[in-house]
Short mmCIF file of C-alpha atoms in Angstrom, two decimals:
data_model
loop_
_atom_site.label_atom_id
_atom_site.label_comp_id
_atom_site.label_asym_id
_atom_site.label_seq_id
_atom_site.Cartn_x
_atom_site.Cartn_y
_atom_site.Cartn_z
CA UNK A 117 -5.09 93.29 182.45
CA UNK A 118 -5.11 92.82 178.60
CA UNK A 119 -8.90 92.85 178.79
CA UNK A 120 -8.78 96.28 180.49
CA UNK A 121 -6.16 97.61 177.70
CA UNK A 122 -8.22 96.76 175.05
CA UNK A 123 -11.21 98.84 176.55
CA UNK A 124 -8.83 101.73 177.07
CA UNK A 125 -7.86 101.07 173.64
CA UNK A 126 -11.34 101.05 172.18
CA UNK A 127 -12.96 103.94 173.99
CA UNK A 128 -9.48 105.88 172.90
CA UNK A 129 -10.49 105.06 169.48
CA UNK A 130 -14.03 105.97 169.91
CA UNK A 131 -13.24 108.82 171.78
CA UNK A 132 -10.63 110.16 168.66
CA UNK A 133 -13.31 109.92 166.62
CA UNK A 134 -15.58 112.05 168.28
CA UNK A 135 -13.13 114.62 168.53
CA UNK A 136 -12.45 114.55 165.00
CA UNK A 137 -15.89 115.63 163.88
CA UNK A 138 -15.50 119.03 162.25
CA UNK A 139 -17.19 121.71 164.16
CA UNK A 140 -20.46 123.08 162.19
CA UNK A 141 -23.44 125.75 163.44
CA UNK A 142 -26.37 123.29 161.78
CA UNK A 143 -27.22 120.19 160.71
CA UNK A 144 -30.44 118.70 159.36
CA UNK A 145 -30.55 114.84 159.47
CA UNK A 146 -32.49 112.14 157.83
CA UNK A 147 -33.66 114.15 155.15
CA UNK A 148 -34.87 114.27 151.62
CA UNK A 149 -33.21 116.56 149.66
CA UNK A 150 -34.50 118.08 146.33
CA UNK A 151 -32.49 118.65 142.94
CA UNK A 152 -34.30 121.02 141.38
CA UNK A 153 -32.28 121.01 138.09
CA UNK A 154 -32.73 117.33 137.23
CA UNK A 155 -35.91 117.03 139.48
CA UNK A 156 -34.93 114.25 141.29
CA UNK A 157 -34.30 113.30 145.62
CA UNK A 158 -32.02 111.68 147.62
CA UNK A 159 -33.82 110.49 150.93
CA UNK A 160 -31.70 110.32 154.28
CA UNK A 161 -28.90 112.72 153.55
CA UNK A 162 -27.15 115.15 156.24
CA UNK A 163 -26.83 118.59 155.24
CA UNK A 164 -24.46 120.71 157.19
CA UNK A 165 -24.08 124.44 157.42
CA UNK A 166 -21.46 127.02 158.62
CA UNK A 167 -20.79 130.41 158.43
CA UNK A 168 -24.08 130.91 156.21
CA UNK A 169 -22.65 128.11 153.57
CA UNK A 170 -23.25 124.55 152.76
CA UNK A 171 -20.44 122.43 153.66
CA UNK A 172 -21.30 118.85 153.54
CA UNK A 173 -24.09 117.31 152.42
CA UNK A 174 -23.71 113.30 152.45
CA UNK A 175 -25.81 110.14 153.55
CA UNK A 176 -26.88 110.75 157.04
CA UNK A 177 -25.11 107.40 158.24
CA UNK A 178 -21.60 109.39 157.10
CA UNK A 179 -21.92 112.73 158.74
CA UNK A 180 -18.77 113.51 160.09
CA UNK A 181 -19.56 117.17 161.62
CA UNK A 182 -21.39 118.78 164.58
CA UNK A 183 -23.06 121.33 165.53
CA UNK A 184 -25.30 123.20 168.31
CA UNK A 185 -28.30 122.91 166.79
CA UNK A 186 -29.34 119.64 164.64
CA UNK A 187 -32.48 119.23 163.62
CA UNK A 188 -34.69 116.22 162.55
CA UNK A 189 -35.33 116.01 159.21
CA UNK A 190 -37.38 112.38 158.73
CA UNK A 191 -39.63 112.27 156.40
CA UNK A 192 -39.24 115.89 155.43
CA UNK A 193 -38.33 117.32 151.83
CA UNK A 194 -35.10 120.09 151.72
CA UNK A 195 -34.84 122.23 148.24
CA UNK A 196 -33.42 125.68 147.84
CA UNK A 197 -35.37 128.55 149.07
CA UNK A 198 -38.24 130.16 146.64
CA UNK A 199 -37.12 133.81 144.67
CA UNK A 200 -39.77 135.97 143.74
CA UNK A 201 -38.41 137.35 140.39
CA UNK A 202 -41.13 140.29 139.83
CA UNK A 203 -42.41 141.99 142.62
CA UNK A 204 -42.56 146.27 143.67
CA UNK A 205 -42.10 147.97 146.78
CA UNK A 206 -43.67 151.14 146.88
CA UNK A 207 -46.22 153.83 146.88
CA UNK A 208 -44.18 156.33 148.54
CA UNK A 209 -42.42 157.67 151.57
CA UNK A 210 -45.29 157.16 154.01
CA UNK A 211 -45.53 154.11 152.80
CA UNK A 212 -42.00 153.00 153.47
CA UNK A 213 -42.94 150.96 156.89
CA UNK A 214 -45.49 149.29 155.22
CA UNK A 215 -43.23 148.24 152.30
CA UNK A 216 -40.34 147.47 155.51
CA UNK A 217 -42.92 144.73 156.85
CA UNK A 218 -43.19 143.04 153.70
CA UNK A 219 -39.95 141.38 154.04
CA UNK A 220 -40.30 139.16 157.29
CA UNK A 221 -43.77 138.16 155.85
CA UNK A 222 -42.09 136.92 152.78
CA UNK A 223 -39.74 135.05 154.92
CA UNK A 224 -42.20 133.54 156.63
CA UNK A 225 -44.02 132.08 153.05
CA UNK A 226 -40.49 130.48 152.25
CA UNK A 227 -39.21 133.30 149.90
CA UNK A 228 -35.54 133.93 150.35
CA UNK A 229 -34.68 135.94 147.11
CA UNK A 230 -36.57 139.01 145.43
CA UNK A 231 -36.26 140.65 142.35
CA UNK A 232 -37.85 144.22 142.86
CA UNK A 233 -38.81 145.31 139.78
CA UNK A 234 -38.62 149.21 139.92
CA UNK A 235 -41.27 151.74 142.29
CA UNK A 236 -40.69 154.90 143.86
CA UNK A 237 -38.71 154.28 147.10
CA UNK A 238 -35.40 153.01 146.17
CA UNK A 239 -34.07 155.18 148.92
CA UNK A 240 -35.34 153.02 151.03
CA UNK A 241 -34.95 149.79 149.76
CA UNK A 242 -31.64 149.91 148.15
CA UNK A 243 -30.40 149.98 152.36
CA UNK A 244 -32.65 147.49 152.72
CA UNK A 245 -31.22 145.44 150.42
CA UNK A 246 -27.19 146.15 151.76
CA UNK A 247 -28.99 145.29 155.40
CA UNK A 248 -30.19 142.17 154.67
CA UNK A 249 -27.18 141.10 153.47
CA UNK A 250 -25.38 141.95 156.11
CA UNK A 251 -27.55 140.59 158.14
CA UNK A 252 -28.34 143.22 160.27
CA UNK A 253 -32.46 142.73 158.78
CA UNK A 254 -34.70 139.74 158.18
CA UNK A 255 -35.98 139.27 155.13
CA UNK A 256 -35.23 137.81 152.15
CA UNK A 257 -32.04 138.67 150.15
CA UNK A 258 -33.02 141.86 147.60
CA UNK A 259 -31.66 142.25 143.74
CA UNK A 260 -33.56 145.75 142.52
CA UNK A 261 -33.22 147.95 139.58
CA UNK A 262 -33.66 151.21 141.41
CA UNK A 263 -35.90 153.88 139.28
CA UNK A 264 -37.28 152.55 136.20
CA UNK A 265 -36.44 154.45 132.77
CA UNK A 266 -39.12 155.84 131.07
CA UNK A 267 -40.37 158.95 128.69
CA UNK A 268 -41.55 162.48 129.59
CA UNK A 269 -44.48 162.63 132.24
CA UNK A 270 -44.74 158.73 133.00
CA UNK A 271 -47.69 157.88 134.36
CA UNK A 272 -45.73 155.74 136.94
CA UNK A 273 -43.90 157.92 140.26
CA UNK A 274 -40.35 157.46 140.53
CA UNK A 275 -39.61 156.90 136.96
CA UNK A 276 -36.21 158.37 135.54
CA UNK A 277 -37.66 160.72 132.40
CA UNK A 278 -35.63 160.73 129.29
CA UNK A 279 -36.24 162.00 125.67
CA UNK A 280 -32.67 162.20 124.48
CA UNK A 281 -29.36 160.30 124.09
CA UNK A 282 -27.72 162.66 126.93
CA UNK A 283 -30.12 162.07 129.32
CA UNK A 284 -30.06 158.51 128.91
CA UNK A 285 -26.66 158.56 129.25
CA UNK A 286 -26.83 160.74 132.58
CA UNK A 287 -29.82 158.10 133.37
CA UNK A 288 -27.35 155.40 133.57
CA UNK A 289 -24.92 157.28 135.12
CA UNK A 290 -27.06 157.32 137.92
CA UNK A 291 -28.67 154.08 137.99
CA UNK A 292 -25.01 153.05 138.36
CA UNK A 293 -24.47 155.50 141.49
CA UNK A 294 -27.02 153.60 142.89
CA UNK A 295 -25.56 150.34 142.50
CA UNK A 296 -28.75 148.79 141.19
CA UNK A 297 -28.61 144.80 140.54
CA UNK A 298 -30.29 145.47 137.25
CA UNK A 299 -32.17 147.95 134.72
CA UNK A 300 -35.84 147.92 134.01
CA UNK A 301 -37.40 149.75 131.02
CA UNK A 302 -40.57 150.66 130.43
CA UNK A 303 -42.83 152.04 127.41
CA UNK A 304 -45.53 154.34 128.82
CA UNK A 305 -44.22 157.52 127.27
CA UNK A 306 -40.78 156.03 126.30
CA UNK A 307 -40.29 156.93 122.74
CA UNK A 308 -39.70 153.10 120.68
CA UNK A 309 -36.11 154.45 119.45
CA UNK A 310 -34.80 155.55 122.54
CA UNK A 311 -36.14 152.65 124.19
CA UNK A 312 -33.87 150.25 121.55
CA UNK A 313 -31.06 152.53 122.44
CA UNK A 314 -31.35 151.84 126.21
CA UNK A 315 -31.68 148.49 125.91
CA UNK A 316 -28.48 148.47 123.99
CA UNK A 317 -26.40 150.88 126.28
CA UNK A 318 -27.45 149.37 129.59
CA UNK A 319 -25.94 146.12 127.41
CA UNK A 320 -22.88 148.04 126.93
CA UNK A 321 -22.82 148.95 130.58
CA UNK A 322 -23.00 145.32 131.60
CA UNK A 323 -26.53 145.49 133.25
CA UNK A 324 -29.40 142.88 132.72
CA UNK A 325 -32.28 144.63 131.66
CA UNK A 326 -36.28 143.43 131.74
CA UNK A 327 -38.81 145.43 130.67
CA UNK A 328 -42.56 146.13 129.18
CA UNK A 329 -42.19 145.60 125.29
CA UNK A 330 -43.58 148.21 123.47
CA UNK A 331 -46.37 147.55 120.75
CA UNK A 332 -44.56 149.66 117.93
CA UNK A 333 -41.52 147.31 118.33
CA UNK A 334 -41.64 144.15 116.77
CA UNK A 335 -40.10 141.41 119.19
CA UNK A 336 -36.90 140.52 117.15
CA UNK A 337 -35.92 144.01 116.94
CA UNK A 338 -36.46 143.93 121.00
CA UNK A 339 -34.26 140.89 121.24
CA UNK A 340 -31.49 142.34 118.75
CA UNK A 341 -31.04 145.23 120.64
CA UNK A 342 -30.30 142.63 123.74
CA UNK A 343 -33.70 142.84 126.13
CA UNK A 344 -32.72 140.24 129.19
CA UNK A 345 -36.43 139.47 129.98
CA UNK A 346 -39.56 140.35 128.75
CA UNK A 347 -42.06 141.08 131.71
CA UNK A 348 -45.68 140.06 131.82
CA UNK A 349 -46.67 136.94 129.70
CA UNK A 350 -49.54 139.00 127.55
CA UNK A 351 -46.62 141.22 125.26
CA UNK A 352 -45.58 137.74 124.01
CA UNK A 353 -49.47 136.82 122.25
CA UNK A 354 -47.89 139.56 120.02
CA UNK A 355 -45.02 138.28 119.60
CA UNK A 356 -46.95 135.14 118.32
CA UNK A 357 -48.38 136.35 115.91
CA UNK A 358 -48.25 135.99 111.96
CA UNK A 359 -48.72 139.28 111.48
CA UNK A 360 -46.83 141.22 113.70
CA UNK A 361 -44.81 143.06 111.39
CA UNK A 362 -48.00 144.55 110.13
CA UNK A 363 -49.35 144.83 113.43
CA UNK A 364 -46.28 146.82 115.21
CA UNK A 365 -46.56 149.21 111.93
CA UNK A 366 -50.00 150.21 112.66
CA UNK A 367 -49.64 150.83 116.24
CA UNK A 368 -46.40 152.87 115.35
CA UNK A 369 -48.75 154.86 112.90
CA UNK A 370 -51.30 154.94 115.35
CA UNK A 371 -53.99 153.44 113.36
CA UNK A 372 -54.30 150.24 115.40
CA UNK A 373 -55.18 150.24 119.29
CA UNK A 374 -57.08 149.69 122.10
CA UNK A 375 -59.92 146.87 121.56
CA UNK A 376 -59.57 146.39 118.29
CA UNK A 377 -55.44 145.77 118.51
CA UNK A 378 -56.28 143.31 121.07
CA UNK A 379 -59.12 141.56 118.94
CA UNK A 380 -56.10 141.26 116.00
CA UNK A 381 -53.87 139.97 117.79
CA UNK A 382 -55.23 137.15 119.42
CA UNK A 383 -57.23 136.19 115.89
CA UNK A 384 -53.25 136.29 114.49
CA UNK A 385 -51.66 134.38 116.86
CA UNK A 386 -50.16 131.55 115.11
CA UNK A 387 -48.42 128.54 116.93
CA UNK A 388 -45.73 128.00 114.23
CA UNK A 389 -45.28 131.57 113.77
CA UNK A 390 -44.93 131.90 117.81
CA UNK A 391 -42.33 128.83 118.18
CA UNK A 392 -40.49 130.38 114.91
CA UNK A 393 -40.20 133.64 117.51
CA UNK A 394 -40.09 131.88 120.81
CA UNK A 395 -36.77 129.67 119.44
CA UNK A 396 -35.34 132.84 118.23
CA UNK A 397 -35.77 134.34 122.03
CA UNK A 398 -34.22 131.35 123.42
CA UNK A 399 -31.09 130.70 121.23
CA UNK A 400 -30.45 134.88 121.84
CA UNK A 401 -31.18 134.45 125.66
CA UNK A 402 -33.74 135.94 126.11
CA UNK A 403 -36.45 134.94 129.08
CA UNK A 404 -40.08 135.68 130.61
CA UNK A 405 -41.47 136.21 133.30
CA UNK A 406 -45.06 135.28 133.04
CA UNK A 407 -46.97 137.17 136.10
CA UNK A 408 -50.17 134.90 135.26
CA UNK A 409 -50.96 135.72 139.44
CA UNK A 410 -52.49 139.73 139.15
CA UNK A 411 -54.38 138.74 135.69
CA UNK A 412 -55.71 135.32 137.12
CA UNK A 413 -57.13 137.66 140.10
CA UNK A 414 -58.36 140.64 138.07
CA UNK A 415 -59.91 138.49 135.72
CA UNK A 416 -61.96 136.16 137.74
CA UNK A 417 -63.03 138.56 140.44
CA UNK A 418 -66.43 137.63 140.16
CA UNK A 419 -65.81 134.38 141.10
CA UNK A 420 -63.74 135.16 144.03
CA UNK A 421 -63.35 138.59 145.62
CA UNK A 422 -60.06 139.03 147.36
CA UNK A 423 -61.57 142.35 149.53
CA UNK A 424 -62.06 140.10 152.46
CA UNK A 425 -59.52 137.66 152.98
CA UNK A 426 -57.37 137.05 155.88
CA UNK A 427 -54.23 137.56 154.54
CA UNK A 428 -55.25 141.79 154.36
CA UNK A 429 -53.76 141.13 158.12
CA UNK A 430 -50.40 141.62 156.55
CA UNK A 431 -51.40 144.29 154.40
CA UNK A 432 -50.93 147.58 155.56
CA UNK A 433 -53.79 150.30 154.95
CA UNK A 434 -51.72 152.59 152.40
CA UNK A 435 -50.66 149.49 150.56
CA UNK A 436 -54.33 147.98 150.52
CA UNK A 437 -55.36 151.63 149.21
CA UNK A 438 -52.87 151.62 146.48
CA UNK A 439 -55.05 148.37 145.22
CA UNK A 440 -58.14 150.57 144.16
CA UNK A 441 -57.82 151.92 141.28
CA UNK A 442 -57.80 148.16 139.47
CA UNK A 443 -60.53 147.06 141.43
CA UNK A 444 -62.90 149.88 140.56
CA UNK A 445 -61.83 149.43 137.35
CA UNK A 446 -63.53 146.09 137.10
CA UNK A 447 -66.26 146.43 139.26
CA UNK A 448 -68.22 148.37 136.10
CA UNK A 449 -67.55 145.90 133.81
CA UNK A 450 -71.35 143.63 132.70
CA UNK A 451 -71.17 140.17 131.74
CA UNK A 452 -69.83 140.97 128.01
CA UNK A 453 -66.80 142.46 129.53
CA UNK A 454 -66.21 139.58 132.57
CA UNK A 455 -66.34 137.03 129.77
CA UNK A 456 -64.25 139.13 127.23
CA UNK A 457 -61.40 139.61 130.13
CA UNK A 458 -61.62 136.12 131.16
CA UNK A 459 -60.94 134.86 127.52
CA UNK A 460 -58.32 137.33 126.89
CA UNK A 461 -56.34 135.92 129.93
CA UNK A 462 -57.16 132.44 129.20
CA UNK A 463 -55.21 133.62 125.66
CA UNK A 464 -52.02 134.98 126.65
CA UNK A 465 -51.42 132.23 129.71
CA UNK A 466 -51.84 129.40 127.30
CA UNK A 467 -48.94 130.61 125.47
CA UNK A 468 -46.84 129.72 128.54
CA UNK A 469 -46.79 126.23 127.16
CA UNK A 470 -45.37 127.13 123.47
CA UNK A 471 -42.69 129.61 124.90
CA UNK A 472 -41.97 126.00 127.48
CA UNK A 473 -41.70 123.93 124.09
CA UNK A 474 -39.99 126.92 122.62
CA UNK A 475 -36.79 126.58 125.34
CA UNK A 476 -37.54 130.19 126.60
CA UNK A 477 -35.57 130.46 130.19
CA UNK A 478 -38.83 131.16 132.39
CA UNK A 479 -38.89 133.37 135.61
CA UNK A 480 -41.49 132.70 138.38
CA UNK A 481 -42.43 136.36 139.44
CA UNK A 482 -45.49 137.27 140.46
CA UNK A 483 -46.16 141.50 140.57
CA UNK A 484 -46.76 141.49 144.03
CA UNK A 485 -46.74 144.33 145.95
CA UNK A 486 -48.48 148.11 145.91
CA UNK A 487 -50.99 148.71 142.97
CA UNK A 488 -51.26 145.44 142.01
CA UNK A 489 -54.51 144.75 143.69
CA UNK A 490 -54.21 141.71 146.30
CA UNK A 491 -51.79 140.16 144.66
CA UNK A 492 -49.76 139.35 147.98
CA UNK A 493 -45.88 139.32 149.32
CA UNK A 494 -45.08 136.01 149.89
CA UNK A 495 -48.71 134.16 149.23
CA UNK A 496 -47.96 134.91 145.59
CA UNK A 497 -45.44 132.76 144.69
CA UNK A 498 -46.88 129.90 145.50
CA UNK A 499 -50.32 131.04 143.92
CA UNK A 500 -48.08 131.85 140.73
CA UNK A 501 -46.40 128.61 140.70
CA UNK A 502 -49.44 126.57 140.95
CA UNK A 503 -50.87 128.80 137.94
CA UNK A 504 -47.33 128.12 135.90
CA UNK A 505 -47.88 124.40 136.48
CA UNK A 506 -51.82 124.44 135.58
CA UNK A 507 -50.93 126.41 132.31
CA UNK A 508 -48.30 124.02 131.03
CA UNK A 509 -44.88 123.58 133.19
CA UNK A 510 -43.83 120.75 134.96
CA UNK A 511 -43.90 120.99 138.99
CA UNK A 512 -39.88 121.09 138.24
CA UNK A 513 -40.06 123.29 135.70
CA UNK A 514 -41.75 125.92 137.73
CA UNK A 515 -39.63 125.60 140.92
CA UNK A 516 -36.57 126.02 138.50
CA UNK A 517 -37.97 128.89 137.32
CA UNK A 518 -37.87 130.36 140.86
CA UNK A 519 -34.71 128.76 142.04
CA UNK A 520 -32.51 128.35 139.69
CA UNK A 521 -33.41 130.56 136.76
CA UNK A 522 -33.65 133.66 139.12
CA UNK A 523 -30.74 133.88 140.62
CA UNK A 524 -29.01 132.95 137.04
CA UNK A 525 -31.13 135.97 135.10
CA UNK A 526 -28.93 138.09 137.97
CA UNK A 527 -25.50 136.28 137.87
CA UNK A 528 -25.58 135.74 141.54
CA UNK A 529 -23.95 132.26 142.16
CA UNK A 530 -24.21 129.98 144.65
CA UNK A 531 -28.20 129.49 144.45
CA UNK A 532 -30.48 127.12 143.36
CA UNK A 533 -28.97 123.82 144.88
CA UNK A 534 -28.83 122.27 148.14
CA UNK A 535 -25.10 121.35 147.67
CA UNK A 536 -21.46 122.31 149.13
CA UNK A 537 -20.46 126.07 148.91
CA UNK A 538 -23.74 127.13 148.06
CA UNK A 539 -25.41 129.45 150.08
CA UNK A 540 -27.52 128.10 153.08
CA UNK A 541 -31.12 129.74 152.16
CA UNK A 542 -33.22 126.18 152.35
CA UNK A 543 -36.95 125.51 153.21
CA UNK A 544 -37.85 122.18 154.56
CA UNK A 545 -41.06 120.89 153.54
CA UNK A 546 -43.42 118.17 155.17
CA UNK A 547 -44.40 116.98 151.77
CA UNK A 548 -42.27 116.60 148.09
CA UNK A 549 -43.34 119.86 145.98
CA UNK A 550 -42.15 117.44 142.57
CA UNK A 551 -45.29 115.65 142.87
CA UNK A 552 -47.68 118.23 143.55
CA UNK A 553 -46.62 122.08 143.53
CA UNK A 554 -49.02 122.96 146.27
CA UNK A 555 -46.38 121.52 148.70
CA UNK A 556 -44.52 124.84 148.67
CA UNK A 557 -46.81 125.76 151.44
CA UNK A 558 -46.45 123.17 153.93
CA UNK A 559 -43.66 124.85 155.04
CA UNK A 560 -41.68 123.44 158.63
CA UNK A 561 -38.87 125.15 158.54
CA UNK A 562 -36.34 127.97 156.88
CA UNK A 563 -32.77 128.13 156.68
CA UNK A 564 -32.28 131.55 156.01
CA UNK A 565 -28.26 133.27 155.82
CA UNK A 566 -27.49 129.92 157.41
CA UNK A 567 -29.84 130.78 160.67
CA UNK A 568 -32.54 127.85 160.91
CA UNK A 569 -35.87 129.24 161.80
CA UNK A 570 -38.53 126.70 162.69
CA UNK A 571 -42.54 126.54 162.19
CA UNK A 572 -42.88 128.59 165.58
CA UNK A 573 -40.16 131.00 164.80
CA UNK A 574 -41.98 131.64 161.31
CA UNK A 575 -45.79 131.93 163.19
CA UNK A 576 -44.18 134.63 165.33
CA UNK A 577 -42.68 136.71 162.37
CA UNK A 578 -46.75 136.33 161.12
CA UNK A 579 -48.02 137.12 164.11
CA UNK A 580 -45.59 140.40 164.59
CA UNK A 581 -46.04 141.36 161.08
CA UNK A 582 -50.11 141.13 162.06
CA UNK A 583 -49.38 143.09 165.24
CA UNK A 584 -47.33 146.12 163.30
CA UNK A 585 -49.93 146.41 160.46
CA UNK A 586 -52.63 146.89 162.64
CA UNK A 587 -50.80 149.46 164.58
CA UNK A 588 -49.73 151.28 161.64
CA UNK A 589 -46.15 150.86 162.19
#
């Protein structure tokens, strides 16, 4: 009888304990997870989700939840899921479904967080983005500026024109209408004192701002007025140089450009001049987003000619049209130019590794999208994060710059850490990206909103975005 007491007594006790587990929607077990920030893992932890949030994450021996759907992390690698921090939709209305099927396909390469960096379809994509976070569409999550500012008769569609302080004015007025996550200048036809001015009234307004820096400017007077992030690595070989002062002067007088401008400044860029610059950008907060992927294709075309790769699958016809005018552009040049281009971008990326040593807060964004000639959604990132690590980060260093520095740039919290209360947008890898980058790509899984989407569920979001390209839809 006491024998029989005691087992009631024990499978009471077992069975309390089981019913004491708090109820959760997933749970990956066994795992390694990633800190990205101090680039360091913890193997066999639990990591539980509910209601698209990390709730628990703890070693997998003291998981104390459930949930319907658990999967097996062993030997697997969990780290927050990649952001994209420069990329366009665009190239029109008719264009809008091919811009539309962009976003599963950048799911499926592990990107759960874009930063689009101005075009000419807002309209559509600013829904898109209030969608997706709502769940009601797949994709990743989507931070955009809206319409870019620029001068009178841009050569870019779907730029707001300004040449005064009123219009600028009625420019952010509407930019703030819109909602828009940020503001993004550039200097095509953007007069250099009204572009100062911007910068410092979108300040005033309480938006981030990135932006082209124009060659008139010099870059303290860009920083002073309060730029967020400079865009495209090449405006900061400038920057570098010991004789920029001089060098912004001419251009503003317009005695120095084209060819020779570029010849002067890369003969004046000075490493202790550039660090003098690059500290000054860092204590002020000001970061960079290097885009070394479009250059690193443009210039060594030769070598390997994107017209025929696989991944065009994914690439609708509009958007692969959109990637001519670059292309042709190149195509004329003879060996004098190939080895001139070459140089030029061997140049400006090197300088990712002074503006590293500098402290310069460094985005991972890679310009993918329409015009920018096969430079593609999703593919990109990891392209551009192997390029950020071959031209001077660390493997950590880059995926903080995607992770962590991102979300940051845009004041979104809850990002860049697999931890409690942050959001549940993870990517489960079969190998550990901190000891070689290209491990982005051997992607198993997605956690995405807090929905977990496996390898087959990704191949299927491939194979549909395949199917709808090729039927034009």
């Amino acid at each position: 009888m006491k024998r029989t007491l005691l087992l009631l007594s024990l499978a009471a006790v077992f069975s309390g304990a089981r019913a004491q587990k708090a109820p959760a929607d997933l749970i990956i077990r066994s795992v390694s997870v990633i800190d990205v920030e101090h680039g360091r893992t913890a193997p066999g932890q639990a990591v539980v989700v509910k209601n698209g949030r990390i709730v628990a994450v703890t070693a997998d021996g003291k998981l104390r939840h459930t949930a319907p759907v658990v999967v097996d992390g062993s030997g697997k690698f969990l780290m927050p899921g990649l952001w994209d921090n420069h990329m366009h939709f665009g190239g029109g209305d008719t264009l809008a479904h091919e811009n539309r099927n962009l976003l599963p396909l950048m799911l499926a390469y592990g990107v759960t967080g874009v930063r689009d960096c101005a075009a000419d379809i807002s309209h559509f994509v600013l829904p898109w983005r209030d969608s997706v976070a709502k769940g009601l569409l797949e994709g990743p999550h989507i931070f955009t500026s809206g319409p870019k500012l620029e001068g009178y008769k841009s050569v870019w569609k779907g730029d707001i024109e300004i040449g005064t302080k009123e219009e600028l004015a009625k420019a952010l007025d509407s930019l703030q209408g819109l909602h828009v996550d940020f503001v993004k200048i550039t200097d095509n036809t953007l007069q250099p004192g009204l572009y100062l001015e911007s910068i410092r009234q979108a300040r005033k307004r309480g938006f981030a701002i990135s932006g082209h820096v124009p060659y008139a400017i010099p870059m303290k007077a860009i920083v002073d007025a309060g730029l967020s992030s400079v865009e495209h690595i090449p405006y900061l070989l400038k920057a570098g140089s010991s004789e920029e002062e001089s060098i912004s002067a001419q251009v503003a007088a317009g005695t120095l450009k084209g060819r020779a401008l570029t010849d002067r400044i890369n003969a004046t860029y000075d490493k202790t001049a550039a660090l003098k610059m690059f500290r000054y950008m860092a204590a002020k907060g000001t970061a960079v987003t290097p885009t070394l992927s479009l250059g690193h294709i443009l210039s060594y075309w030769d070598e390997h000619d994107r017209s025929h790769d696989d991944y065009l699958r994914y690439i609708g016809r509009g958007l692969q049209s959109t990637y001519t005018g670059r292309i042709n552009g190149i195509l004329k040049h003879d060996a004098a130019a190939i080895a001139f281009r070459k140089a030029n971008y061997e140049k400006s990326a090197a300088v990712l590794a002074d503006l590293v040593e500098a402290g310069v807060t460094i985005l991972a964004g890679t310009d993918a999208g329409y015009l920018n000639s096969y430079c593609y959604p999703g593919l990109a990132l990891h392209e551009e994060l192997a390029l950020m690590v071959k031209y001077g980060m660390t493997a950590q260093q880059a995926l903080k710059a995607s992770v962590i520095n991102g979300p940051k740039f845009l004041g979104q919290k809850g990002y860049g850490a697999v931890a409690p209360g942050m959001h549940a947008d993870l990517l489960l890898l079969d190998a550990n990206p901190l000891e070689d980058i290209h491990n982005t790509q051997k992607i198993r899984g997605l956690v995405s909103g807090g929905k977990w989407r496996d390898r087959a569920y990704l191949d299927n979001l491939l194979a549909e975005t395949a199917r709808r390209t090729a039927a034009g839809i």
